[in-house]
PDB file of C-alpha atoms in Angstrom:
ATOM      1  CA  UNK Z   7     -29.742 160.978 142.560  1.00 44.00           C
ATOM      2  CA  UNK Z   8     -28.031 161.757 145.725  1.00 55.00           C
ATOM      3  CA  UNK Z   9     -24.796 161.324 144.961  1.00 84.00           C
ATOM      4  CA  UNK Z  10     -24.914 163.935 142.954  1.00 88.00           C
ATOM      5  CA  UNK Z  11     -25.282 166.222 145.262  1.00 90.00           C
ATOM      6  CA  UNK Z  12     -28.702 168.138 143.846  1.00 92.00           C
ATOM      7  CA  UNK Z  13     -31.565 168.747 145.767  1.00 92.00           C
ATOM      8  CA  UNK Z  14     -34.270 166.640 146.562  1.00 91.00           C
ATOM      9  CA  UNK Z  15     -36.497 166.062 143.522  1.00 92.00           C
ATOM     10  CA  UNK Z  16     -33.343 167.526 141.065  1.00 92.00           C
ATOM     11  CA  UNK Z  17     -31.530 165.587 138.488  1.00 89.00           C
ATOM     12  CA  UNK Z  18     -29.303 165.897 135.498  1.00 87.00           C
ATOM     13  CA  UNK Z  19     -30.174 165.217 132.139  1.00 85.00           C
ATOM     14  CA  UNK Z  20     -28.913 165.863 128.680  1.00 77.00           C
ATOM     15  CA  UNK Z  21     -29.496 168.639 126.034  1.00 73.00           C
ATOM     16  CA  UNK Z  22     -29.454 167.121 122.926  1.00 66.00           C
ATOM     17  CA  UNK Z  23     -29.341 170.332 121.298  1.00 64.00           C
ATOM     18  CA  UNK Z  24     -26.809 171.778 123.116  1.00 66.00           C
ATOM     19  CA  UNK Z  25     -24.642 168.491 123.770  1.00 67.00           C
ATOM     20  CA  UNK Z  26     -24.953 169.320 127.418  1.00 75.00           C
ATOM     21  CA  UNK Z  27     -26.004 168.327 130.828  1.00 81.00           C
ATOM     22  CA  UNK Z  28     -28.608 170.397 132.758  1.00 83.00           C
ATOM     23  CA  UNK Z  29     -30.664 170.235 135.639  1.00 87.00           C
ATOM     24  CA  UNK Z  30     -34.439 169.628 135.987  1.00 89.00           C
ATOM     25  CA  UNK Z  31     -36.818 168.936 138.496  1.00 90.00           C
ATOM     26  CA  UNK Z  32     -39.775 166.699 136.870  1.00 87.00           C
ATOM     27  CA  UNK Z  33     -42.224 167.082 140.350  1.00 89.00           C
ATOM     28  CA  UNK Z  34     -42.209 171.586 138.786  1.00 89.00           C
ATOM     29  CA  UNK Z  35     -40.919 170.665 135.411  1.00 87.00           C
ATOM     30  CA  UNK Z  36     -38.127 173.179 136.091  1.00 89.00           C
ATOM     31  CA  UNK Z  37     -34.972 173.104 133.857  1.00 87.00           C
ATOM     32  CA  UNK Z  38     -32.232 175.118 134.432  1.00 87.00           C
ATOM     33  CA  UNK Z  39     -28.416 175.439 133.430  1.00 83.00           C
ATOM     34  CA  UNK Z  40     -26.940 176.386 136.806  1.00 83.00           C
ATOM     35  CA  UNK Z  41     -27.261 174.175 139.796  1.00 87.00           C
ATOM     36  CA  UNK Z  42     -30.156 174.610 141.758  1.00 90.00           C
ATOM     37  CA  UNK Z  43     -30.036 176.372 145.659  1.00 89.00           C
ATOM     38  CA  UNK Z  44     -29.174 174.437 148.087  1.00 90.00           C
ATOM     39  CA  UNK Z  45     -26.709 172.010 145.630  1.00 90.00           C
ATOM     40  CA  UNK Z  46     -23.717 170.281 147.484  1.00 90.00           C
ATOM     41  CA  UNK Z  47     -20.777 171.590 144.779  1.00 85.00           C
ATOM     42  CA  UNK Z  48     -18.533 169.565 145.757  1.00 87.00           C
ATOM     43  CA  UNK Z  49     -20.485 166.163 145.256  1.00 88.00           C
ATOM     44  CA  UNK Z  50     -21.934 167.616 142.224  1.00 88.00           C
ATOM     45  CA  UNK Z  51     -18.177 168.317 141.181  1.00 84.00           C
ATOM     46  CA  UNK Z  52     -16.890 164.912 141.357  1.00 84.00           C
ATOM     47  CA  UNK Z  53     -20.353 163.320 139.927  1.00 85.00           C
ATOM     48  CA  UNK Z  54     -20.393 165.846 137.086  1.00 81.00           C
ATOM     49  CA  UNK Z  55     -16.750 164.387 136.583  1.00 77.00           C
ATOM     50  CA  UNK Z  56     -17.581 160.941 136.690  1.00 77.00           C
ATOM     51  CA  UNK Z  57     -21.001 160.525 134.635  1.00 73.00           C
ATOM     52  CA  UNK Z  58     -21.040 163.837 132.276  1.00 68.00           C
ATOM     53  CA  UNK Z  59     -17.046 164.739 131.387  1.00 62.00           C
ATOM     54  CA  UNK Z  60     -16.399 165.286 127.483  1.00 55.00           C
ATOM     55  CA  UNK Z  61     -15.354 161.140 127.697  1.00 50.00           C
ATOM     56  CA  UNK Z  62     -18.710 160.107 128.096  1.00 45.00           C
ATOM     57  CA  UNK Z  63     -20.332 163.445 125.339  1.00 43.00           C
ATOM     58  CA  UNK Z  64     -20.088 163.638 121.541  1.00 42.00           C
ATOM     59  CA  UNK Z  65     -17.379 165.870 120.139  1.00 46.00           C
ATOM     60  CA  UNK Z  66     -18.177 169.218 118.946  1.00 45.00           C
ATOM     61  CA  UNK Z  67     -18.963 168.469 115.347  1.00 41.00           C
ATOM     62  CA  UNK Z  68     -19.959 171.613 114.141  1.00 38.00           C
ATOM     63  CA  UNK Z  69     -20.248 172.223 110.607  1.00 34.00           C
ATOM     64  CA  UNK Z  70     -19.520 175.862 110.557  1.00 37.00           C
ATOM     65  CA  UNK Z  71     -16.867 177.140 108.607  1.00 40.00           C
ATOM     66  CA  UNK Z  72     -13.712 177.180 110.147  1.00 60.00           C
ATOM     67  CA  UNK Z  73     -11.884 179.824 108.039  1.00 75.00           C
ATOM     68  CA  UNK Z  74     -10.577 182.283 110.193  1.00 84.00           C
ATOM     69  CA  UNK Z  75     -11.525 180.677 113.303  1.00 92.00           C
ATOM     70  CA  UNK Z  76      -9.360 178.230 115.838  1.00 94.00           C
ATOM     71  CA  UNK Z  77     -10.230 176.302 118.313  1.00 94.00           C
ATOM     72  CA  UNK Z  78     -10.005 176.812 122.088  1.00 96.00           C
ATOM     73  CA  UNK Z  79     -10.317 175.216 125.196  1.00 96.00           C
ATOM     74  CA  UNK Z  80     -10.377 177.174 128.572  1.00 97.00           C
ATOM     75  CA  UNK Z  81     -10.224 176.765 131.797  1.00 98.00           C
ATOM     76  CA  UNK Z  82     -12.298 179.726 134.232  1.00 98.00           C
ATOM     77  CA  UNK Z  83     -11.488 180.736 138.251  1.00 98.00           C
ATOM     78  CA  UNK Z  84     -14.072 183.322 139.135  1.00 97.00           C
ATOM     79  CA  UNK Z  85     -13.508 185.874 141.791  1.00 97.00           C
ATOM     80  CA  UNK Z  86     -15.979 187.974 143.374  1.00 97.00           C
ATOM     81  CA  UNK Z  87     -15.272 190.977 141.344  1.00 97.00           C
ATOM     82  CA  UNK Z  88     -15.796 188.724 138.170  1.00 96.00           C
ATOM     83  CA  UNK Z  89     -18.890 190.085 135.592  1.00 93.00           C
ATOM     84  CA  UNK Z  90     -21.021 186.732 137.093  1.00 92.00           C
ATOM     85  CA  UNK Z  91     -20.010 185.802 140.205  1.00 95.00           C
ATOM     86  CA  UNK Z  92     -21.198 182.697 140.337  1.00 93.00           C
ATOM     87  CA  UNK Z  93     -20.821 179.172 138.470  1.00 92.00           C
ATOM     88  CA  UNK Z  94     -22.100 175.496 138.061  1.00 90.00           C
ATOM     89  CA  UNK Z  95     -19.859 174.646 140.928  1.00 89.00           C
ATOM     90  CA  UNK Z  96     -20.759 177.952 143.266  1.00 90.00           C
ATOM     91  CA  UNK Z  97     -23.904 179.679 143.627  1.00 90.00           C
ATOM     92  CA  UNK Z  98     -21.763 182.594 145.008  1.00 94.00           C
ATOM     93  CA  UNK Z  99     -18.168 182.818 144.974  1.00 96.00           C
ATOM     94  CA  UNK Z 100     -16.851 185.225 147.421  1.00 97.00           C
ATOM     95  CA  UNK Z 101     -13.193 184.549 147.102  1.00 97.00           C
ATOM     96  CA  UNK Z 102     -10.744 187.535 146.318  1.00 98.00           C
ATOM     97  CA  UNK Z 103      -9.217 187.645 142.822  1.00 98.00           C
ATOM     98  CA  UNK Z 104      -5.349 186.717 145.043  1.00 98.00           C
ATOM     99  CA  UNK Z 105      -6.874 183.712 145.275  1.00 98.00           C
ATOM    100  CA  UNK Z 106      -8.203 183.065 141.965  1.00 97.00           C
ATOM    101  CA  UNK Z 107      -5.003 183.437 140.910  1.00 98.00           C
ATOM    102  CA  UNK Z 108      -2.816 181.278 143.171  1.00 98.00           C
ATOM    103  CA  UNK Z 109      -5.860 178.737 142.345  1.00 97.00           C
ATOM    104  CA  UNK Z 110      -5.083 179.524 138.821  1.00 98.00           C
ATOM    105  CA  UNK Z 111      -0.900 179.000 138.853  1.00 97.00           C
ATOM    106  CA  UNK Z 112      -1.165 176.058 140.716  1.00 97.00           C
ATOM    107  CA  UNK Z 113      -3.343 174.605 138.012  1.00 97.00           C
ATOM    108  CA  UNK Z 114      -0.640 176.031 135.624  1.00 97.00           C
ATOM    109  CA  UNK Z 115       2.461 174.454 137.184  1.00 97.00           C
ATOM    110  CA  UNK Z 116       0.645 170.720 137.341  1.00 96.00           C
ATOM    111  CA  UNK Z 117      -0.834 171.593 133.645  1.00 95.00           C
ATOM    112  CA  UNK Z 118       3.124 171.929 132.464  1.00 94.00           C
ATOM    113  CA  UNK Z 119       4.472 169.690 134.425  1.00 94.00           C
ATOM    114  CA  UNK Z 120       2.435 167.110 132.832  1.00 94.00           C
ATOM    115  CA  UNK Z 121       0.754 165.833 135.984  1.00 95.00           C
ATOM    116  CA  UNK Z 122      -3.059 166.734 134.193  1.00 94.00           C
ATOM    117  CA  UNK Z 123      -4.242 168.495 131.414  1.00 96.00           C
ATOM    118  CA  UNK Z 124      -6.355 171.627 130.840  1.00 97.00           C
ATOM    119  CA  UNK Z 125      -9.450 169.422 129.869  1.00 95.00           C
ATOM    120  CA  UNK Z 126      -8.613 167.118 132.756  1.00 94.00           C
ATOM    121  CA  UNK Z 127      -8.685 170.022 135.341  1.00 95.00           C
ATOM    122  CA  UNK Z 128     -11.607 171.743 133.741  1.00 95.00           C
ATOM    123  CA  UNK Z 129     -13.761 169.102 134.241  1.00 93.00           C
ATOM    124  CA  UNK Z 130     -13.941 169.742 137.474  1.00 93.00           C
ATOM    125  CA  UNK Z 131     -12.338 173.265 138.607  1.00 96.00           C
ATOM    126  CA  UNK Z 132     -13.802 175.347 135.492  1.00 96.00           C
ATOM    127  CA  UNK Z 133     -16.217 177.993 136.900  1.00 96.00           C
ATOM    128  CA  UNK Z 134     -17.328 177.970 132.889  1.00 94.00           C
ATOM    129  CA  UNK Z 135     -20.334 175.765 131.818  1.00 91.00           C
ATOM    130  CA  UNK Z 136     -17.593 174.273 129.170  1.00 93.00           C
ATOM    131  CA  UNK Z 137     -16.511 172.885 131.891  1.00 92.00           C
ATOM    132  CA  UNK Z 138     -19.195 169.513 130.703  1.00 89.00           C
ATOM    133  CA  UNK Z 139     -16.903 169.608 127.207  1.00 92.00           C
ATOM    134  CA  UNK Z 140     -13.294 169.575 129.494  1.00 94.00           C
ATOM    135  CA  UNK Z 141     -13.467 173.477 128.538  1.00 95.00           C
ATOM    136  CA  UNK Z 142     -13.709 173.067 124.779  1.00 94.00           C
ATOM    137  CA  UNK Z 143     -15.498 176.348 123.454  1.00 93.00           C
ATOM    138  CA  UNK Z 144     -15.653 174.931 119.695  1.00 91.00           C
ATOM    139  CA  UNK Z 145     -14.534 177.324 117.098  1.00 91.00           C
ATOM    140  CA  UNK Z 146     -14.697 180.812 116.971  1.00 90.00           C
ATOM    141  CA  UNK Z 147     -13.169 183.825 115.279  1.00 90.00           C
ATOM    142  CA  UNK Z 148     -12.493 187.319 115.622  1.00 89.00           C
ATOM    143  CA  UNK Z 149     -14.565 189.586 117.612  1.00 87.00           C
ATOM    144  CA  UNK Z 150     -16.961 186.701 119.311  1.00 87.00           C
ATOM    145  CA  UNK Z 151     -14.617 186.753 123.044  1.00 92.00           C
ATOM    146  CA  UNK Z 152     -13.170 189.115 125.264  1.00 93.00           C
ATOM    147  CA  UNK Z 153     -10.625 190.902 123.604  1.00 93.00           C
ATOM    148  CA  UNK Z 154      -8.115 189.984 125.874  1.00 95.00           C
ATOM    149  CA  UNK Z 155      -8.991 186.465 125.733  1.00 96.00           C
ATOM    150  CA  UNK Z 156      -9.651 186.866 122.362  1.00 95.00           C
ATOM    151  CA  UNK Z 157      -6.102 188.283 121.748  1.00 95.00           C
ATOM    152  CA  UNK Z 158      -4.323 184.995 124.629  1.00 96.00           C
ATOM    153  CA  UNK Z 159      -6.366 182.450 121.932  1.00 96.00           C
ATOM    154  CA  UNK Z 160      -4.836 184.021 118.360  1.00 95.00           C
ATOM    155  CA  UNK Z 161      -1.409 184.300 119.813  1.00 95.00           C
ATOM    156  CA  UNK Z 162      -1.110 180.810 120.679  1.00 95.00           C
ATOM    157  CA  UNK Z 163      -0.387 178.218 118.464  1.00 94.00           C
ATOM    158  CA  UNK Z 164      -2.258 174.786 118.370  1.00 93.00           C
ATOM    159  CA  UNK Z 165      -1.361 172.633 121.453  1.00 93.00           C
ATOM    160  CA  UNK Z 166       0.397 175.723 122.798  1.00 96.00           C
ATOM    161  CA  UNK Z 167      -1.048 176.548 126.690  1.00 97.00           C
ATOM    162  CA  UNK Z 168      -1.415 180.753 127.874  1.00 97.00           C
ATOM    163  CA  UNK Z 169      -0.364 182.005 130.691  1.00 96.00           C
ATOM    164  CA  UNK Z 170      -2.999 183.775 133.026  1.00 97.00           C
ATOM    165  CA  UNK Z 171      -5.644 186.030 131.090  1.00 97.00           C
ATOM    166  CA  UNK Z 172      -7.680 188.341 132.842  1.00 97.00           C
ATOM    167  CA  UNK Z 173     -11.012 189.092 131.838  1.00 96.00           C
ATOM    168  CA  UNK Z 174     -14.261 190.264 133.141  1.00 95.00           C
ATOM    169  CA  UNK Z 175     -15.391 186.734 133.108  1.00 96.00           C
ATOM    170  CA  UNK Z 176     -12.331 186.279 135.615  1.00 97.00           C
ATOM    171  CA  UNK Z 177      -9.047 184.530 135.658  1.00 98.00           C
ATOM    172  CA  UNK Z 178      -8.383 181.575 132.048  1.00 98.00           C
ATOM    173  CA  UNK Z 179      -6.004 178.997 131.302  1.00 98.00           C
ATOM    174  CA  UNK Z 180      -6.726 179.039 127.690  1.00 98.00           C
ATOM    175  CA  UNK Z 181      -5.307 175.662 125.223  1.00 97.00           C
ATOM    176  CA  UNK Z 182      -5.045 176.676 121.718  1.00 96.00           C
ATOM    177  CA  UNK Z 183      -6.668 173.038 120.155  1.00 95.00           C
ATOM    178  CA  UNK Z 184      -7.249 173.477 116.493  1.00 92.00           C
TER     179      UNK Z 184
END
């Protein structure tokens, strides 16, 4: 697969348990969910968007009870200070948490001014493996995130879009959906 921008010998496949893409390398039947060293991210970025976006992946159809719980889609710019400095789309990010967020507010601005959506954007600029599901985490409730995500998410209403939440994780967009 070269235009995807793996390695030699690397190539995406899909988790059916998971509903997600990851990378494996049938020659030393290695499987991993980050890209491998040595990955061109910005290839991988636009064929990630083109052959494994939430258009072309089941919905989440969990079961679980949602009593309690909402529904949330995100969208994540790491900074090197972030808890895990690194991402599907960077094996390292170095960039300063300034630029995070001016990354961050432009994504805002063209997220409000209706020129994309979150899941749109997160598809490719999420540094969050939910990135594959246009940043939809599924359901959860109380005490499963951040709290200060955690507190962005219960605030909003459904269809309603946060401002800038800082985390550990780094910098969210986060889209109330259910």
């Amino acid at each position: 697969m070269a235009d995807s921008g793996l390695p030699t010998g690397w190539e995406v496949r899909h988790s059916n348990s998971k509903n997600l893409p990851y990378y494996f390398n049938p020659q030393t039947q290695e499987s991993r969910w980050e890209p491998p060293s040595g990955t061109d991210t910005e290839m991988l970025k636009g064929y990630m968007a083109a052959n494994h976006s939430a258009s072309n992946i089941k919905p989440n159809g969990s079961s679980a009870s949602k009593d309690g719980k909402i529904r949330c889609a995100h969208l994540l710019i790491k900074h090197r200070d972030s808890r895990r400095p690194s991402s599907w789309r960077e094996n390292t990010i170095t960039r300063p948490k300034e630029e995070a967020m001016s990354i961050l507010l432009g994504h805002e601005a063209r997220i409000r001014a209706g020129a994309t959506s979150l899941g749109d954007l997160a598809v490719s600029e999420s540094d969050d493996s939910s990135a594959r599901k246009r940043g939809d985490l599924g359901f959860f409730g109380r005490g499963t995130m951040q709290k200060s995500f955690e507190d962005a998410a219960f605030a909003l209403q459904p269809g309603e879009l946060s401002h800038v939440v800082d985390t550990d994780s780094g910098l969210h967009l986060i889209e109330r959906l259910e």
